[in-house]
PDB file of C-alpha atoms in Angstrom:
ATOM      1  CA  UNK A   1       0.000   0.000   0.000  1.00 51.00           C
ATOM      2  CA  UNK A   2       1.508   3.270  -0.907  1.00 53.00           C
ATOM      3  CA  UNK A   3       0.634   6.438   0.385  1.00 56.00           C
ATOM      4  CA  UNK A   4       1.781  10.153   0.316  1.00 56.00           C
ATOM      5  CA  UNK A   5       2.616  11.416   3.916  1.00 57.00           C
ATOM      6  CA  UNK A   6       1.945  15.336   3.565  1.00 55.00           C
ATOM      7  CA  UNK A   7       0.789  16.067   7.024  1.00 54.00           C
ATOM      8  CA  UNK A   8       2.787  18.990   8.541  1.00 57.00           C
ATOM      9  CA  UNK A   9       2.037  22.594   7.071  1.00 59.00           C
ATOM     10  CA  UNK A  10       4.755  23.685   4.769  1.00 59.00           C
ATOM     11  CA  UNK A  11       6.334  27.445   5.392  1.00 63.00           C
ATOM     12  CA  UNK A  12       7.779  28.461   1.754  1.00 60.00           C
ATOM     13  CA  UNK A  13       9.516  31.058   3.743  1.00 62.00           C
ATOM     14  CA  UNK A  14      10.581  29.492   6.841  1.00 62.00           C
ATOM     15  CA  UNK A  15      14.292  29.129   5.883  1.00 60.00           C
ATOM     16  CA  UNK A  16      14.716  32.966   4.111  1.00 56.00           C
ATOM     17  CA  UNK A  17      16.139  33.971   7.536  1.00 55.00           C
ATOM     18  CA  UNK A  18      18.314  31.302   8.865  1.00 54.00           C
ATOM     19  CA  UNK A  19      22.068  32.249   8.494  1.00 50.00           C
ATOM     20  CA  UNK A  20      21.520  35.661   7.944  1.00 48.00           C
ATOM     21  CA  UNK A  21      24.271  36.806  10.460  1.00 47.00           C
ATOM     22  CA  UNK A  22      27.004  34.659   8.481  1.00 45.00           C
ATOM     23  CA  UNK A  23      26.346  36.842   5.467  1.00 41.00           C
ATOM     24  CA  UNK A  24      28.893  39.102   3.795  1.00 40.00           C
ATOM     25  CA  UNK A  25      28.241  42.659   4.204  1.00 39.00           C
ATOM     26  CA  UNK A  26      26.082  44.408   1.656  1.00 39.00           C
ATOM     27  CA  UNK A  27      24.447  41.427   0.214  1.00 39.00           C
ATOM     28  CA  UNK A  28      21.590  40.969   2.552  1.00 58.00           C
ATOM     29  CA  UNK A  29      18.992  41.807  -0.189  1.00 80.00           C
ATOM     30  CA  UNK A  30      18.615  38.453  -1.996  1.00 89.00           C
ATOM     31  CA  UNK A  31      15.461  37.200  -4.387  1.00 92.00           C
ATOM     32  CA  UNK A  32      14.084  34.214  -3.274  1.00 92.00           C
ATOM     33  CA  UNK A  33      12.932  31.417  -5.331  1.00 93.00           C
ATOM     34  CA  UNK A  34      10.643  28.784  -3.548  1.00 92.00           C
ATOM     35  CA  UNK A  35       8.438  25.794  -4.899  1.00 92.00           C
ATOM     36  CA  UNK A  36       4.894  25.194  -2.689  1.00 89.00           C
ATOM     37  CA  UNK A  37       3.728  22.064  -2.934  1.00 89.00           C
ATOM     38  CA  UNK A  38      -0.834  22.781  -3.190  1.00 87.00           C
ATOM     39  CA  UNK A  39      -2.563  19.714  -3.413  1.00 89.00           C
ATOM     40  CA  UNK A  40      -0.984  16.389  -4.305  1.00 86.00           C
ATOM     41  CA  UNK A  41       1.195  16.701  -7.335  1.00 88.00           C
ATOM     42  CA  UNK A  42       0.696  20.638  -8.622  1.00 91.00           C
ATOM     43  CA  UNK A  43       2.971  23.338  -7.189  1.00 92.00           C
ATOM     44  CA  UNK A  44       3.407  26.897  -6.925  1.00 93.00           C
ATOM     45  CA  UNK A  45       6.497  28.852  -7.070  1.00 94.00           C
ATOM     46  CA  UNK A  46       7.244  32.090  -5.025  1.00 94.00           C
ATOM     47  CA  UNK A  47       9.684  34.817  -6.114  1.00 94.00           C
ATOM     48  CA  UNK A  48      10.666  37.295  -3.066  1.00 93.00           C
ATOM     49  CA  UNK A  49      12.720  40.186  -2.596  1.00 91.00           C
ATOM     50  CA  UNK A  50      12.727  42.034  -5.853  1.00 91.00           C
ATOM     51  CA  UNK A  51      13.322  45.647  -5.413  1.00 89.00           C
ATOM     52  CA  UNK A  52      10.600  48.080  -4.732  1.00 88.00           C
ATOM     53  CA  UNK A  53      12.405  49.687  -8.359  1.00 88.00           C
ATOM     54  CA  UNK A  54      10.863  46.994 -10.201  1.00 89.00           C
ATOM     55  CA  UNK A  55       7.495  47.002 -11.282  1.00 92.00           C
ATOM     56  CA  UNK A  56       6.336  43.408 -10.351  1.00 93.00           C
ATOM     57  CA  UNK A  57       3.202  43.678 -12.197  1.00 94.00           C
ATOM     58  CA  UNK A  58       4.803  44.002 -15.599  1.00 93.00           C
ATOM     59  CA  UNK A  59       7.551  41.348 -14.228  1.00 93.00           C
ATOM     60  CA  UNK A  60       4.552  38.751 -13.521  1.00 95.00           C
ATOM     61  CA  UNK A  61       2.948  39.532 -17.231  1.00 95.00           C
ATOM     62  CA  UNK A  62       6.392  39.160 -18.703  1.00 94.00           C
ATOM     63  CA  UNK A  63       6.537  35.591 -16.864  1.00 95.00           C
ATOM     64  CA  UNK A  64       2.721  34.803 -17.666  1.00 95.00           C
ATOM     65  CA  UNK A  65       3.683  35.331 -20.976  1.00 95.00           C
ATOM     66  CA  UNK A  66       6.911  33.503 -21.824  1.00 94.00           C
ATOM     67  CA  UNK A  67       6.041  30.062 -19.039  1.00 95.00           C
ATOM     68  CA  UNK A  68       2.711  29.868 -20.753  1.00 95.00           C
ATOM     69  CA  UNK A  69       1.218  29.953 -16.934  1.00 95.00           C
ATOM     70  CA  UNK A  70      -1.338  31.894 -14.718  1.00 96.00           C
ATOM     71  CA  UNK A  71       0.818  34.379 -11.957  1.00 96.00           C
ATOM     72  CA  UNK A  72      -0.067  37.087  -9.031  1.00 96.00           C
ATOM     73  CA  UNK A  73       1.524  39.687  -7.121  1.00 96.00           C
ATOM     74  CA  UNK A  74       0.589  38.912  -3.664  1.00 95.00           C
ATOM     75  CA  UNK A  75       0.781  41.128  -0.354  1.00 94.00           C
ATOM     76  CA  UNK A  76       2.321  39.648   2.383  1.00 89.00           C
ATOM     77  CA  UNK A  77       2.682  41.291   6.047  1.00 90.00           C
ATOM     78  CA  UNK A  78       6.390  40.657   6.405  1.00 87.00           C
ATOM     79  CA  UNK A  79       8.090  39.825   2.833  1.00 85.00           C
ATOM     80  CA  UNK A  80       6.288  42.921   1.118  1.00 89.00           C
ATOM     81  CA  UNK A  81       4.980  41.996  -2.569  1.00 92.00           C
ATOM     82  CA  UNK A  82       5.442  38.442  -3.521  1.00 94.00           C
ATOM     83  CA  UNK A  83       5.132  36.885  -6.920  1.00 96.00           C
ATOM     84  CA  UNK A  84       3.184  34.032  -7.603  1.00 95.00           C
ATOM     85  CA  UNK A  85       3.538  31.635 -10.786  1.00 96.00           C
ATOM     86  CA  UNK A  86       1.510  28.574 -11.081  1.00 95.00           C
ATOM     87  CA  UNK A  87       3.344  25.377 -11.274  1.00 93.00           C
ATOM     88  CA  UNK A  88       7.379  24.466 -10.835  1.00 92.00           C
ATOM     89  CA  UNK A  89       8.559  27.298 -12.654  1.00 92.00           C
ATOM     90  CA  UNK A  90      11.914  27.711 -10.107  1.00 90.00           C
ATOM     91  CA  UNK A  91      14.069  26.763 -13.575  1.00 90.00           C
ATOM     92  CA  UNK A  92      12.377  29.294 -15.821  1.00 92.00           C
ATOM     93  CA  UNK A  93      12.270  31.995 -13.551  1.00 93.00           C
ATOM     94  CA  UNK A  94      15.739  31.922 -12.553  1.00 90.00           C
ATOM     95  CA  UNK A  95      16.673  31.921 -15.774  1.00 91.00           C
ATOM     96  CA  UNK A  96      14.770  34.663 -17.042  1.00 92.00           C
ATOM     97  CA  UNK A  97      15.999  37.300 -14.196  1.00 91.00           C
ATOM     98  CA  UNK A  98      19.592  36.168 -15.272  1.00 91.00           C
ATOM     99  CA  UNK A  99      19.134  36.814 -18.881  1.00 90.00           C
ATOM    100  CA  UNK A 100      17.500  40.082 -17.930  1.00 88.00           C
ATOM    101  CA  UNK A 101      20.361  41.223 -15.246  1.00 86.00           C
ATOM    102  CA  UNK A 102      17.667  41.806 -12.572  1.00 85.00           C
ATOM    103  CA  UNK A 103      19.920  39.894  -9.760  1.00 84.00           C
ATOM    104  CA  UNK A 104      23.709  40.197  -9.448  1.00 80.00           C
ATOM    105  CA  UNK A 105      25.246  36.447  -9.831  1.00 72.00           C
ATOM    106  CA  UNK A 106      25.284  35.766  -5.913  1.00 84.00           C
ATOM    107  CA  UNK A 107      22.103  37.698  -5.126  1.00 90.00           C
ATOM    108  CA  UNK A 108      19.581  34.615  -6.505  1.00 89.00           C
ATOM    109  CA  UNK A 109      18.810  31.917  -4.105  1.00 89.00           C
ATOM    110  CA  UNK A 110      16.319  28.927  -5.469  1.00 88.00           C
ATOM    111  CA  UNK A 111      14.931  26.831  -2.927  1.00 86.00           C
ATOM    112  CA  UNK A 112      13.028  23.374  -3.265  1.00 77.00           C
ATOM    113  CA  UNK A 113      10.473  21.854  -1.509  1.00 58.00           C
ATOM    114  CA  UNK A 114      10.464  18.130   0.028  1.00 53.00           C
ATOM    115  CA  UNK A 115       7.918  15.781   0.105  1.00 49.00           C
ATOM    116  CA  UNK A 116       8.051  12.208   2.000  1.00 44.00           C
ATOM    117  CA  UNK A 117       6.466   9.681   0.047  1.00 48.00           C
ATOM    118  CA  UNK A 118       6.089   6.657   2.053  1.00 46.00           C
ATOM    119  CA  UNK A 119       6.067   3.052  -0.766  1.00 46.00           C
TER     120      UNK A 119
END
């Protein structure tokens, strides 16, 4: 009998402050990349920390456009504006904000999700 053990709640941005004090000065300011797992196999992927410069509407058309997928800009009460792209799009997205020269090299951080899957 297989079954997929997904019981404990899932914080996408539980590990963006762990380790900040061992950072280097100056690069504090990184953009996160996260993949939510939703409901059994479909995800959601999380982008964080893009400069208040940037307007992340037009950066969430741009991506809507080019992954073929549905996205929203998203309020939250402690990470500011966060985009939101349906499905894994961690590969794409990174990516795109390299090709564009949004992030400096070190200033991207992707982060993956884990699920235990009990055979």
């Amino acid at each position: 009998m297989s079954a997929i053990q997904n019981l404990h709640s899932f914080d996408p941005f539980a590990d963006a402050s762990k380790g900040d004090d061992l950072l280097p000065a100056g690069t504090e300011d990184y953009i996160h990349i996260r993949i939510q797992p939703r409901n059994g196999r479909k995800t959601l992927t999380t982008v964080q920390g893009i400069a208040d410069d940037y307007d992340k509407k037009k950066l969430v058309k741009a991506f809507k456009k080019e992954f073929a997928c549905n996205g929203v800009v998203t309020e939250h009460p402690e990470y500011g504006e966060v985009i939101q792209l349906q499905g894994d799009q961690h590969k794409n997205t990174s990516q795109l904000l390299r090709e564009t020269g949004l992030p400096e090299d070190d200033q991207l951080k992707v982060h993956g999700f884990y699920m235990l899957v009990t055979l």
